[in-house]
mmCIF file of C-alpha atoms in Angstrom:
data_model
loop_
_atom_site.group_PDB
_atom_site.id
_atom_site.type_symbol
_atom_site.label_atom_id
_atom_site.label_comp_id
_atom_site.label_asym_id
_atom_site.label_seq_id
_atom_site.Cartn_x
_atom_site.Cartn_y
_atom_site.Cartn_z
ATOM 1 C CA MET A 271 -49.181 130.301 3.349
ATOM 2 C CA SER A 272 -51.716 128.662 1.076
ATOM 3 C CA ARG A 273 -51.047 125.397 -0.799
ATOM 4 C CA VAL A 274 -51.057 127.344 -4.074
ATOM 5 C CA ASP A 275 -48.472 129.804 -2.739
ATOM 6 C CA LEU A 276 -46.332 126.911 -1.561
ATOM 7 C CA ARG A 277 -46.509 125.210 -4.992
ATOM 8 C CA VAL A 278 -45.528 128.442 -6.726
ATOM 9 C CA GLY A 279 -42.709 128.999 -4.258
ATOM 10 C CA LEU A 280 -41.303 125.523 -4.846
ATOM 11 C CA GLY A 281 -41.603 126.021 -8.589
ATOM 12 C CA ALA A 282 -39.643 129.259 -8.371
ATOM 13 C CA LEU A 283 -37.039 127.592 -6.160
ATOM 14 C CA CYS A 284 -36.676 124.767 -8.672
ATOM 15 C CA MET A 285 -36.208 127.247 -11.529
ATOM 16 C CA LEU A 286 -33.475 129.044 -9.561
ATOM 17 C CA MET A 287 -31.681 125.744 -8.921
ATOM 18 C CA LEU A 288 -31.961 124.756 -12.560
ATOM 19 C CA THR A 289 -30.566 128.109 -13.650
ATOM 20 C CA ALA A 290 -27.641 127.647 -11.275
ATOM 21 C CA CYS A 291 -26.922 124.329 -12.970
ATOM 22 C CA GLY A 292 -27.071 125.870 -16.425
ATOM 23 C CA ILE A 293 -30.443 124.321 -17.294
ATOM 24 C CA GLY A 294 -32.712 126.792 -19.041
ATOM 25 C CA VAL A 295 -36.494 126.739 -18.615
ATOM 26 C CA SER A 296 -38.430 128.829 -21.112
ATOM 27 C CA GLU A 297 -42.120 129.576 -21.310
ATOM 28 C CA ASP A 298 -42.526 127.450 -24.427
ATOM 29 C CA ASP A 299 -40.993 124.310 -22.910
ATOM 30 C CA GLY A 300 -44.422 122.631 -23.002
ATOM 31 C CA GLN A 301 -45.179 119.739 -20.712
ATOM 32 C CA GLY A 302 -41.667 119.650 -19.268
ATOM 33 C CA ALA A 303 -42.042 123.169 -17.875
ATOM 34 C CA GLN A 304 -45.388 122.215 -16.390
ATOM 35 C CA ASP A 305 -43.703 119.293 -14.635
ATOM 36 C CA ILE A 306 -41.365 121.743 -12.886
ATOM 37 C CA ILE A 307 -43.604 124.711 -12.181
ATOM 38 C CA GLY A 308 -46.761 122.788 -11.345
ATOM 39 C CA ILE A 309 -45.258 119.977 -9.297
ATOM 40 C CA PRO A 310 -47.457 118.368 -6.622
ATOM 41 C CA ILE A 311 -46.010 118.747 -3.153
ATOM 42 C CA PRO A 312 -44.683 115.440 -1.745
ATOM 43 C CA THR A 313 -46.725 114.124 1.168
ATOM 44 C CA ILE A 314 -43.817 114.644 3.542
ATOM 45 C CA VAL A 315 -41.713 117.737 2.934
ATOM 46 C CA PRO A 316 -38.032 116.913 3.485
ATOM 47 C CA GLY A 317 -36.614 118.334 6.671
ATOM 48 C CA THR A 318 -39.919 118.376 8.568
ATOM 49 C CA GLN A 319 -39.250 115.128 10.397
ATOM 50 C CA GLU A 320 -36.502 114.465 12.881
ATOM 51 C CA ASN A 321 -33.305 113.705 10.961
ATOM 52 C CA GLY A 322 -35.170 114.451 7.708
ATOM 53 C CA GLY A 323 -33.799 116.116 4.586
ATOM 54 C CA LYS A 324 -30.143 116.741 3.866
ATOM 55 C CA SER A 325 -27.743 116.325 6.711
ATOM 56 C CA GLU A 326 -26.699 119.730 8.024
ATOM 57 C CA GLU A 327 -23.384 118.398 9.277
ATOM 58 C CA THR A 328 -21.673 116.102 6.799
ATOM 59 C CA ALA A 329 -18.433 114.458 7.797
ATOM 60 C CA PRO A 330 -15.570 116.150 5.943
ATOM 61 C CA GLU A 331 -14.263 114.219 2.982
ATOM 62 C CA GLN A 332 -10.813 112.836 3.597
ATOM 63 C CA THR A 333 -8.169 114.171 1.224
ATOM 64 C CA PRO A 334 -6.065 111.177 0.202
ATOM 65 C CA SER A 335 -2.290 111.467 0.498
ATOM 66 C CA PRO A 336 0.004 109.948 -2.137
ATOM 67 C CA GLU A 337 0.609 107.015 0.204
ATOM 68 C CA ASP A 338 -3.092 106.170 0.562
ATOM 69 C CA HIS A 339 -4.673 103.333 -1.401
ATOM 70 C CA VAL A 340 -7.680 104.850 -3.195
ATOM 71 C CA LEU A 341 -10.311 102.637 -4.785
ATOM 72 C CA THR A 342 -13.518 103.624 -6.565
ATOM 73 C CA VAL A 343 -16.528 101.398 -7.218
ATOM 74 C CA THR A 344 -19.382 102.350 -9.549
ATOM 75 C CA ILE A 345 -22.836 100.800 -9.227
ATOM 76 C CA SER A 346 -25.467 101.071 -11.966
ATOM 77 C CA ALA A 347 -29.132 100.574 -11.078
ATOM 78 C CA ALA A 348 -31.961 100.144 -13.576
ATOM 79 C CA GLY A 349 -35.656 99.425 -13.206
ATOM 80 C CA ASP A 350 -38.165 96.663 -13.884
ATOM 81 C CA CYS A 351 -37.002 93.897 -16.215
ATOM 82 C CA SER A 352 -39.480 91.210 -17.259
ATOM 83 C CA LEU A 353 -37.849 88.765 -19.647
ATOM 84 C CA GLY A 354 -40.968 87.191 -21.102
ATOM 85 C CA ASN A 355 -44.706 87.797 -21.582
ATOM 86 C CA HIS A 356 -47.851 87.758 -19.518
ATOM 87 C CA GLN A 357 -50.547 85.219 -20.343
ATOM 88 C CA GLU A 358 -52.858 87.689 -22.117
ATOM 89 C CA GLN A 359 -50.315 88.838 -24.705
ATOM 90 C CA GLU A 360 -50.418 87.705 -28.316
ATOM 91 C CA TYR A 361 -47.252 86.294 -29.841
ATOM 92 C CA ALA A 362 -46.969 89.033 -32.463
ATOM 93 C CA TYR A 363 -44.573 91.815 -31.380
ATOM 94 C CA SER A 364 -44.056 90.075 -28.047
ATOM 95 C CA PHE A 365 -40.816 89.587 -26.138
ATOM 96 C CA ARG A 366 -40.912 85.888 -26.996
ATOM 97 C CA GLN A 367 -41.258 86.578 -30.708
ATOM 98 C CA VAL A 368 -38.326 88.998 -30.632
ATOM 99 C CA TYR A 369 -36.234 86.444 -28.758
ATOM 100 C CA ASP A 370 -37.126 83.729 -31.270
ATOM 101 C CA GLN A 371 -36.085 85.950 -34.186
ATOM 102 C CA ILE A 372 -32.822 87.431 -32.919
ATOM 103 C CA GLU A 373 -29.485 85.828 -33.662
ATOM 104 C CA ASP A 374 -27.551 87.460 -30.820
ATOM 105 C CA GLU A 375 -28.709 87.115 -27.212
ATOM 106 C CA GLY A 376 -26.942 90.390 -26.515
ATOM 107 C CA TYR A 377 -29.669 92.212 -28.472
ATOM 108 C CA PHE A 378 -31.839 93.235 -25.494
ATOM 109 C CA PHE A 379 -29.138 95.129 -23.557
ATOM 110 C CA GLU A 380 -27.037 95.977 -26.608
ATOM 111 C CA ASN A 381 -27.555 99.739 -26.400
ATOM 112 C CA VAL A 382 -26.664 99.964 -22.698
ATOM 113 C CA ARG A 383 -23.973 97.296 -22.679
ATOM 114 C CA SER A 384 -21.156 99.848 -22.784
ATOM 115 C CA VAL A 385 -22.536 101.450 -19.610
ATOM 116 C CA PHE A 386 -22.967 98.183 -17.751
ATOM 117 C CA GLU A 387 -19.671 96.602 -18.760
ATOM 118 C CA GLU A 388 -17.693 99.633 -17.574
ATOM 119 C CA ASP A 389 -19.190 99.725 -14.067
ATOM 120 C CA ASP A 390 -18.364 97.424 -11.155
ATOM 121 C CA MET A 391 -21.892 96.092 -10.585
ATOM 122 C CA THR A 392 -25.215 96.417 -12.380
ATOM 123 C CA ILE A 393 -28.434 95.651 -10.530
ATOM 124 C CA VAL A 394 -32.003 95.540 -11.897
ATOM 125 C CA ASN A 395 -35.395 94.539 -10.537
ATOM 126 C CA PHE A 396 -36.415 91.141 -11.930
ATOM 127 C CA GLU A 397 -40.171 91.254 -12.477
ATOM 128 C CA GLY A 398 -41.703 87.864 -13.273
ATOM 129 C CA VAL A 399 -40.283 84.351 -13.320
ATOM 130 C CA LEU A 400 -38.307 82.001 -15.533
ATOM 131 C CA THR A 401 -40.073 78.642 -15.633
ATOM 132 C CA HIS A 402 -41.773 76.084 -17.871
ATOM 133 C CA SER A 403 -44.571 75.657 -15.331
ATOM 134 C CA GLU A 404 -48.142 76.231 -16.565
ATOM 135 C CA GLU A 405 -49.636 76.326 -13.064
ATOM 136 C CA ARG A 406 -50.169 80.039 -12.703
ATOM 137 C CA ASP A 407 -51.849 81.929 -9.887
ATOM 138 C CA GLU A 408 -55.227 82.598 -11.504
ATOM 139 C CA SER A 409 -56.151 85.183 -8.870
ATOM 140 C CA ARG A 410 -53.697 87.542 -10.527
ATOM 141 C CA THR A 411 -54.567 89.646 -13.569
ATOM 142 C CA TYR A 412 -51.148 89.257 -15.153
ATOM 143 C CA ASN A 413 -48.765 86.336 -14.765
ATOM 144 C CA ILE A 414 -45.344 87.073 -16.210
ATOM 145 C CA LYS A 415 -42.876 84.396 -17.232
ATOM 146 C CA GLY A 416 -40.114 83.522 -19.663
ATOM 147 C CA ASP A 417 -38.016 80.441 -20.276
ATOM 148 C CA PRO A 418 -35.198 79.604 -17.838
ATOM 149 C CA ASP A 419 -32.732 80.062 -20.706
ATOM 150 C CA TYR A 420 -33.582 83.773 -20.724
ATOM 151 C CA ALA A 421 -31.339 84.218 -17.679
ATOM 152 C CA ARG A 422 -28.473 84.238 -20.189
ATOM 153 C CA LEU A 423 -29.761 87.591 -21.446
ATOM 154 C CA LEU A 424 -28.759 89.192 -18.157
ATOM 155 C CA THR A 425 -25.260 87.783 -18.421
ATOM 156 C CA ALA A 426 -24.982 88.972 -22.022
ATOM 157 C CA GLY A 427 -26.016 92.443 -20.836
ATOM 158 C CA HIS A 428 -23.433 92.561 -18.015
ATOM 159 C CA VAL A 429 -26.112 92.494 -15.290
ATOM 160 C CA GLU A 430 -24.593 90.933 -12.171
ATOM 161 C CA ALA A 431 -27.388 91.210 -9.610
ATOM 162 C CA VAL A 432 -31.183 91.341 -9.355
ATOM 163 C CA SER A 433 -33.696 92.245 -6.688
ATOM 164 C CA PHE A 434 -36.448 89.610 -6.759
ATOM 165 C CA ALA A 435 -38.928 90.626 -4.051
ATOM 166 C CA ASN A 436 -41.911 91.898 -6.012
ATOM 167 C CA ASN A 437 -45.574 91.218 -6.690
ATOM 168 C CA HIS A 438 -44.804 88.832 -9.586
ATOM 169 C CA ARG A 439 -42.321 86.486 -7.893
ATOM 170 C CA LEU A 440 -45.070 83.962 -7.138
ATOM 171 C CA ASP A 441 -47.037 84.296 -10.403
ATOM 172 C CA TYR A 442 -46.365 80.583 -10.970
ATOM 173 C CA GLY A 443 -46.205 79.557 -7.340
ATOM 174 C CA THR A 444 -43.183 78.328 -5.446
ATOM 175 C CA ARG A 445 -42.063 76.250 -8.429
ATOM 176 C CA GLY A 446 -41.875 79.372 -10.594
ATOM 177 C CA SER A 447 -39.810 81.152 -7.957
ATOM 178 C CA ASP A 448 -37.536 78.155 -7.390
ATOM 179 C CA ASP A 449 -36.989 77.658 -11.131
ATOM 180 C CA THR A 450 -36.030 81.328 -11.445
ATOM 181 C CA VAL A 451 -33.547 81.102 -8.594
ATOM 182 C CA ALA A 452 -32.008 78.017 -10.205
ATOM 183 C CA ALA A 453 -31.719 79.826 -13.568
ATOM 184 C CA LEU A 454 -30.085 82.852 -11.931
ATOM 185 C CA GLU A 455 -27.664 80.704 -9.977
ATOM 186 C CA ALA A 456 -26.703 78.809 -13.127
ATOM 187 C CA GLU A 457 -25.611 82.145 -14.625
ATOM 188 C CA GLY A 458 -23.830 83.301 -11.488
ATOM 189 C CA ILE A 459 -26.289 86.171 -10.986
ATOM 190 C CA VAL A 460 -26.662 87.258 -7.360
ATOM 191 C CA TYR A 461 -30.221 87.781 -6.094
ATOM 192 C CA ALA A 462 -32.084 88.818 -2.970
ATOM 193 C CA TYR A 463 -35.703 88.622 -1.833
ATOM 194 C CA ASP A 464 -37.488 88.770 1.511
ATOM 195 C CA ARG A 465 -35.099 87.262 4.094
ATOM 196 C CA ASN A 466 -32.620 86.095 1.452
ATOM 197 C CA VAL A 467 -29.901 88.745 1.173
ATOM 198 C CA GLY A 468 -27.424 88.922 -1.693
ATOM 199 C CA ILE A 469 -23.688 89.665 -1.641
ATOM 200 C CA TYR A 470 -21.736 90.437 -4.785
ATOM 201 C CA GLU A 471 -17.955 90.763 -4.695
ATOM 202 C CA THR A 472 -16.495 93.026 -7.369
ATOM 203 C CA GLU A 473 -13.261 92.295 -9.216
ATOM 204 C CA LYS A 474 -11.674 94.968 -7.012
ATOM 205 C CA GLY A 475 -12.556 92.986 -3.898
ATOM 206 C CA ILE A 476 -15.325 95.297 -2.651
ATOM 207 C CA ARG A 477 -18.269 93.306 -1.251
ATOM 208 C CA ILE A 478 -21.681 94.803 -2.001
ATOM 209 C CA GLY A 479 -24.624 93.482 -0.018
ATOM 210 C CA PHE A 480 -28.272 94.079 -0.798
ATOM 211 C CA VAL A 481 -31.682 93.367 0.634
ATOM 212 C CA SER A 482 -34.920 93.217 -1.372
ATOM 213 C CA VAL A 483 -38.461 93.651 0.011
ATOM 214 C CA ASN A 484 -41.965 93.835 -1.418
ATOM 215 C CA GLU A 485 -43.807 96.687 0.293
ATOM 216 C CA VAL A 486 -46.730 96.128 -2.099
ATOM 217 C CA ALA A 487 -47.479 92.918 -0.200
ATOM 218 C CA TRP A 488 -45.988 93.608 3.223
ATOM 219 C CA GLY A 489 -46.795 97.302 3.699
ATOM 220 C CA LEU A 490 -45.008 98.777 6.701
ATOM 221 C CA GLY A 491 -44.299 95.212 7.777
ATOM 222 C CA SER A 492 -41.409 95.550 5.333
ATOM 223 C CA GLU A 493 -39.630 97.676 7.935
ATOM 224 C CA GLN A 494 -38.770 94.624 10.019
ATOM 225 C CA LEU A 495 -37.485 92.734 6.978
ATOM 226 C CA LEU A 496 -35.333 95.696 6.010
ATOM 227 C CA ALA A 497 -33.921 96.061 9.513
ATOM 228 C CA GLU A 498 -33.126 92.351 9.745
ATOM 229 C CA GLY A 499 -31.632 92.177 6.269
ATOM 230 C CA ILE A 500 -29.425 95.223 6.697
ATOM 231 C CA GLU A 501 -28.240 93.985 10.091
ATOM 232 C CA LYS A 502 -27.425 90.590 8.574
ATOM 233 C CA LEU A 503 -25.317 92.314 5.920
ATOM 234 C CA ARG A 504 -23.572 94.426 8.549
ATOM 235 C CA GLN A 505 -22.654 91.226 10.381
ATOM 236 C CA GLU A 506 -21.269 89.865 7.111
ATOM 237 C CA ASP A 507 -18.964 92.916 7.133
ATOM 238 C CA VAL A 508 -19.811 93.994 3.590
ATOM 239 C CA ASP A 509 -18.349 97.244 2.270
ATOM 240 C CA LEU A 510 -21.594 98.669 0.850
ATOM 241 C CA ILE A 511 -25.272 98.030 1.548
ATOM 242 C CA LEU A 512 -28.118 98.583 -0.934
ATOM 243 C CA ALA A 513 -31.798 98.434 -0.020
ATOM 244 C CA CYS A 514 -34.116 97.484 -2.909
ATOM 245 C CA CYS A 515 -37.777 98.318 -2.296
ATOM 246 C CA HIS A 516 -40.736 97.300 -4.434
ATOM 247 C CA TRP A 517 -43.266 99.911 -3.393
ATOM 248 C CA GLY A 518 -45.601 102.746 -4.327
ATOM 249 C CA ILE A 519 -48.567 103.144 -6.665
ATOM 250 C CA GLU A 520 -48.460 102.124 -10.310
ATOM 251 C CA LYS A 521 -48.356 105.023 -12.803
ATOM 252 C CA ASP A 522 -47.938 107.585 -9.984
ATOM 253 C CA ASN A 523 -44.908 109.879 -10.332
ATOM 254 C CA TYR A 524 -44.802 110.841 -6.645
ATOM 255 C CA PRO A 525 -43.927 108.608 -3.680
ATOM 256 C CA THR A 526 -46.382 107.654 -0.973
ATOM 257 C CA GLU A 527 -45.901 108.273 2.742
ATOM 258 C CA ASN A 528 -44.849 104.628 3.131
ATOM 259 C CA GLN A 529 -42.153 105.021 0.484
ATOM 260 C CA GLN A 530 -40.717 108.105 2.117
ATOM 261 C CA TYR A 531 -40.868 106.602 5.594
ATOM 262 C CA LEU A 532 -39.295 103.273 4.607
ATOM 263 C CA GLY A 533 -36.686 104.882 2.363
ATOM 264 C CA ARG A 534 -35.421 107.013 5.211
ATOM 265 C CA LYS A 535 -35.565 104.104 7.658
ATOM 266 C CA CYS A 536 -33.336 102.075 5.315
ATOM 267 C CA ILE A 537 -30.663 104.739 5.625
ATOM 268 C CA ASP A 538 -31.186 104.987 9.382
ATOM 269 C CA PHE A 539 -30.626 101.211 9.539
ATOM 270 C CA GLY A 540 -27.345 101.539 7.642
ATOM 271 C CA ALA A 541 -28.062 101.366 3.897
ATOM 272 C CA ASP A 542 -25.766 103.380 1.620
ATOM 273 C CA LEU A 543 -28.284 103.624 -1.249
ATOM 274 C CA VAL A 544 -32.015 102.939 -1.587
ATOM 275 C CA ILE A 545 -33.323 101.689 -4.938
ATOM 276 C CA GLY A 546 -37.070 101.806 -5.635
ATOM 277 C CA HIS A 547 -39.312 100.289 -8.289
ATOM 278 C CA HIS A 548 -42.875 99.072 -9.032
ATOM 279 C CA PRO A 549 -44.713 102.244 -10.227
ATOM 280 C CA HIS A 550 -43.475 101.567 -13.825
ATOM 281 C CA VAL A 551 -42.834 105.314 -14.195
ATOM 282 C CA LEU A 552 -40.142 107.673 -12.966
ATOM 283 C CA GLN A 553 -40.259 109.239 -9.521
ATOM 284 C CA GLY A 554 -37.923 111.687 -7.818
ATOM 285 C CA ILE A 555 -34.647 111.265 -5.970
ATOM 286 C CA GLU A 556 -34.113 112.405 -2.395
ATOM 287 C CA GLU A 557 -30.924 113.046 -0.472
ATOM 288 C CA TYR A 558 -31.306 112.079 3.175
ATOM 289 C CA ASN A 559 -28.443 112.336 5.666
ATOM 290 C CA GLY A 560 -25.935 112.316 2.820
ATOM 291 C CA LYS A 561 -27.395 109.172 1.171
ATOM 292 C CA PHE A 562 -29.725 108.886 -1.817
ATOM 293 C CA ILE A 563 -33.193 107.390 -2.211
ATOM 294 C CA ILE A 564 -34.337 106.620 -5.770
ATOM 295 C CA TYR A 565 -38.093 106.378 -5.417
ATOM 296 C CA SER A 566 -38.747 104.725 -8.791
ATOM 297 C CA LEU A 567 -36.504 103.782 -11.697
ATOM 298 C CA ALA A 568 -39.493 102.968 -13.977
ATOM 299 C CA ASN A 569 -39.467 100.092 -16.486
ATOM 300 C CA PHE A 570 -36.305 99.040 -18.267
ATOM 301 C CA CYS A 571 -36.191 95.868 -20.393
ATOM 302 C CA PHE A 572 -39.879 95.185 -19.895
ATOM 303 C CA GLY A 573 -41.455 92.368 -21.883
ATOM 304 C CA ALA A 574 -44.802 92.548 -20.095
ATOM 305 C CA ASN A 575 -45.916 95.626 -22.057
ATOM 306 C CA ARG A 576 -45.592 95.695 -25.844
ATOM 307 C CA ASN A 577 -46.134 99.444 -26.093
ATOM 308 C CA PRO A 578 -46.102 101.413 -22.824
ATOM 309 C CA VAL A 579 -47.433 104.956 -23.131
ATOM 310 C CA ASP A 580 -44.623 106.293 -20.952
ATOM 311 C CA LYS A 581 -41.302 104.983 -22.252
ATOM 312 C CA ASP A 582 -39.082 107.275 -20.171
ATOM 313 C CA THR A 583 -36.614 105.604 -17.854
ATOM 314 C CA MET A 584 -33.089 106.061 -16.536
ATOM 315 C CA ILE A 585 -29.952 104.399 -15.277
ATOM 316 C CA PHE A 586 -28.802 105.667 -11.896
ATOM 317 C CA GLN A 587 -25.078 105.478 -11.161
ATOM 318 C CA GLN A 588 -23.188 106.132 -7.977
ATOM 319 C CA THR A 589 -19.444 105.957 -7.527
ATOM 320 C CA PHE A 590 -18.198 105.163 -4.017
ATOM 321 C CA THR A 591 -14.635 105.964 -2.963
ATOM 322 C CA PHE A 592 -12.602 103.931 -0.478
ATOM 323 C CA VAL A 593 -9.352 105.159 1.054
ATOM 324 C CA ASP A 594 -7.365 102.368 2.682
ATOM 325 C CA GLY A 595 -10.582 100.344 2.765
ATOM 326 C CA VAL A 596 -12.642 103.071 4.447
ATOM 327 C CA LYS A 597 -15.696 104.368 2.563
ATOM 328 C CA GLN A 598 -15.659 108.132 2.113
ATOM 329 C CA GLU A 599 -18.642 110.436 2.487
ATOM 330 C CA ASP A 600 -19.013 111.717 -1.065
ATOM 331 C CA ARG A 601 -21.927 112.369 -3.442
ATOM 332 C CA GLN A 602 -20.780 111.154 -6.855
ATOM 333 C CA ILE A 603 -24.054 110.333 -8.594
ATOM 334 C CA GLN A 604 -25.265 110.615 -12.157
ATOM 335 C CA ILE A 605 -28.410 109.767 -14.091
ATOM 336 C CA ILE A 606 -28.423 108.499 -17.669
ATOM 337 C CA PRO A 607 -31.811 109.266 -19.270
ATOM 338 C CA CYS A 608 -33.107 106.427 -21.434
ATOM 339 C CA SER A 609 -36.111 105.059 -23.287
ATOM 340 C CA VAL A 610 -37.297 101.492 -22.725
ATOM 341 C CA SER A 611 -37.240 101.025 -26.512
ATOM 342 C CA SER A 612 -35.112 102.075 -29.450
ATOM 343 C CA ALA A 613 -38.345 102.383 -31.465
ATOM 344 C CA ARG A 614 -40.845 105.172 -30.829
ATOM 345 C CA ASP A 615 -44.042 103.428 -31.943
ATOM 346 C CA ARG A 616 -43.691 100.211 -29.948
ATOM 347 C CA ASN A 617 -41.584 98.420 -27.361
ATOM 348 C CA ASN A 618 -38.780 96.470 -29.005
ATOM 349 C CA PHE A 619 -37.436 95.590 -25.531
ATOM 350 C CA GLN A 620 -34.125 97.319 -26.174
ATOM 351 C CA PRO A 621 -33.535 100.098 -23.599
ATOM 352 C CA THR A 622 -31.567 102.916 -25.169
ATOM 353 C CA PRO A 623 -29.870 106.060 -23.802
ATOM 354 C CA ALA A 624 -31.632 109.248 -24.876
ATOM 355 C CA GLN A 625 -29.804 111.926 -26.829
ATOM 356 C CA GLY A 626 -30.090 115.676 -27.378
ATOM 357 C CA GLU A 627 -33.483 117.228 -26.696
ATOM 358 C CA GLU A 628 -34.943 113.899 -25.525
ATOM 359 C CA ALA A 629 -32.231 113.516 -22.901
ATOM 360 C CA ALA A 630 -32.747 117.107 -21.734
ATOM 361 C CA ARG A 631 -36.503 116.553 -21.514
ATOM 362 C CA ILE A 632 -36.159 113.444 -19.343
ATOM 363 C CA ILE A 633 -33.605 115.091 -17.047
ATOM 364 C CA GLN A 634 -35.906 118.103 -16.709
ATOM 365 C CA ARG A 635 -38.723 115.743 -15.826
ATOM 366 C CA ILE A 636 -36.671 114.022 -13.120
ATOM 367 C CA ASN A 637 -35.678 117.429 -11.773
ATOM 368 C CA GLY A 638 -39.347 118.319 -11.509
ATOM 369 C CA TYR A 639 -40.093 115.192 -9.481
ATOM 370 C CA SER A 640 -37.008 115.750 -7.282
ATOM 371 C CA ALA A 641 -37.505 119.479 -6.710
ATOM 372 C CA GLY A 642 -39.287 119.028 -3.387
ATOM 373 C CA TYR A 643 -36.151 117.338 -2.081
ATOM 374 C CA GLY A 644 -33.721 119.985 -3.355
ATOM 375 C CA VAL A 645 -32.006 117.517 -5.709
ATOM 376 C CA VAL A 646 -31.151 118.881 -9.165
ATOM 377 C CA PHE A 647 -29.231 117.343 -12.047
ATOM 378 C CA ALA A 648 -27.286 119.278 -14.678
ATOM 379 C CA GLN A 649 -27.717 118.801 -18.409
ATOM 380 C CA ASP A 650 -25.078 116.062 -18.456
ATOM 381 C CA GLY A 651 -26.922 114.124 -15.749
ATOM 382 C CA THR A 652 -24.444 114.898 -12.959
ATOM 383 C CA LEU A 653 -25.582 116.179 -9.584
ATOM 384 C CA CYS A 654 -25.622 119.946 -9.080
ATOM 385 C CA GLN A 655 -23.575 120.455 -5.932
#
């Protein structure tokens, strides 16, 4: 079969899955239809490697009896958050100017606060540092920083945890990183980076551990860090394990071989969910052995770009069920399509859930990127079973 035939076949398969979910695709859908029908084939087709793709034999879900103690925990994951500016940005229309002008520190996460305050844990990727240091790494094109007080914005937005292993953690050297850690700790925000794992305990008593690695710097050397971090969390006897991976190619909507390899290895090592970021744009979602890999969540509250061309983003949610303390094998996931800004013509650093046709367009786009993995979301953002 030729590559063209394979692309057409996958496009037709995607359209059938979308129809089954009640999502219509018409010939005049414009760019969104092109995203689905003309999708590039992922480098590694799910199911072609040993243990790849969906698990053929999933452990049966336990049906709780009235005597069982059933507990659910919902995790929300969002993408790159840079609370500040880079050194080349003017003050006008910058994150710092908006911060200086607002009266309520809850402004930045105001439109997603209801989502984050209703879950059990919200985690984002923290891109940049919080420091007063002026000693930046001049070898870098962009050095991103905000004031240490900006850590309060995360608390005001009901963000409890951040992944901090990324290519901007050392923009202002070790002092910048240390100052950021101190600011996060002062707000009670749990963090992880490199060999430092994080553990957040929910109000329900469920302990969620997470590891954070920077594949952009470490390449496949990240595999060892992931293995060590996940094993450390297993020894801590946490109830859930998340693997946060900073990886991929900026502005590319499809994952690299390294992303796919490392994402699957995380699950092989014992992770319950893999959360990806760095490309600054959306990528697809894969189901592997009953667990999910989010290849890129895109930007979220992103001060380092005053007007990104692509403002599409999402919140990924997964609800885990425990029966008498034992995690069940279920697939309760949902995506909430969003824009990084509540304004169309610029970034006002206020991520906002999309509505109506905009929401449908973003979900259709994510379905296009996920089609090669057989993952499809319905119009309400829930997973098509």
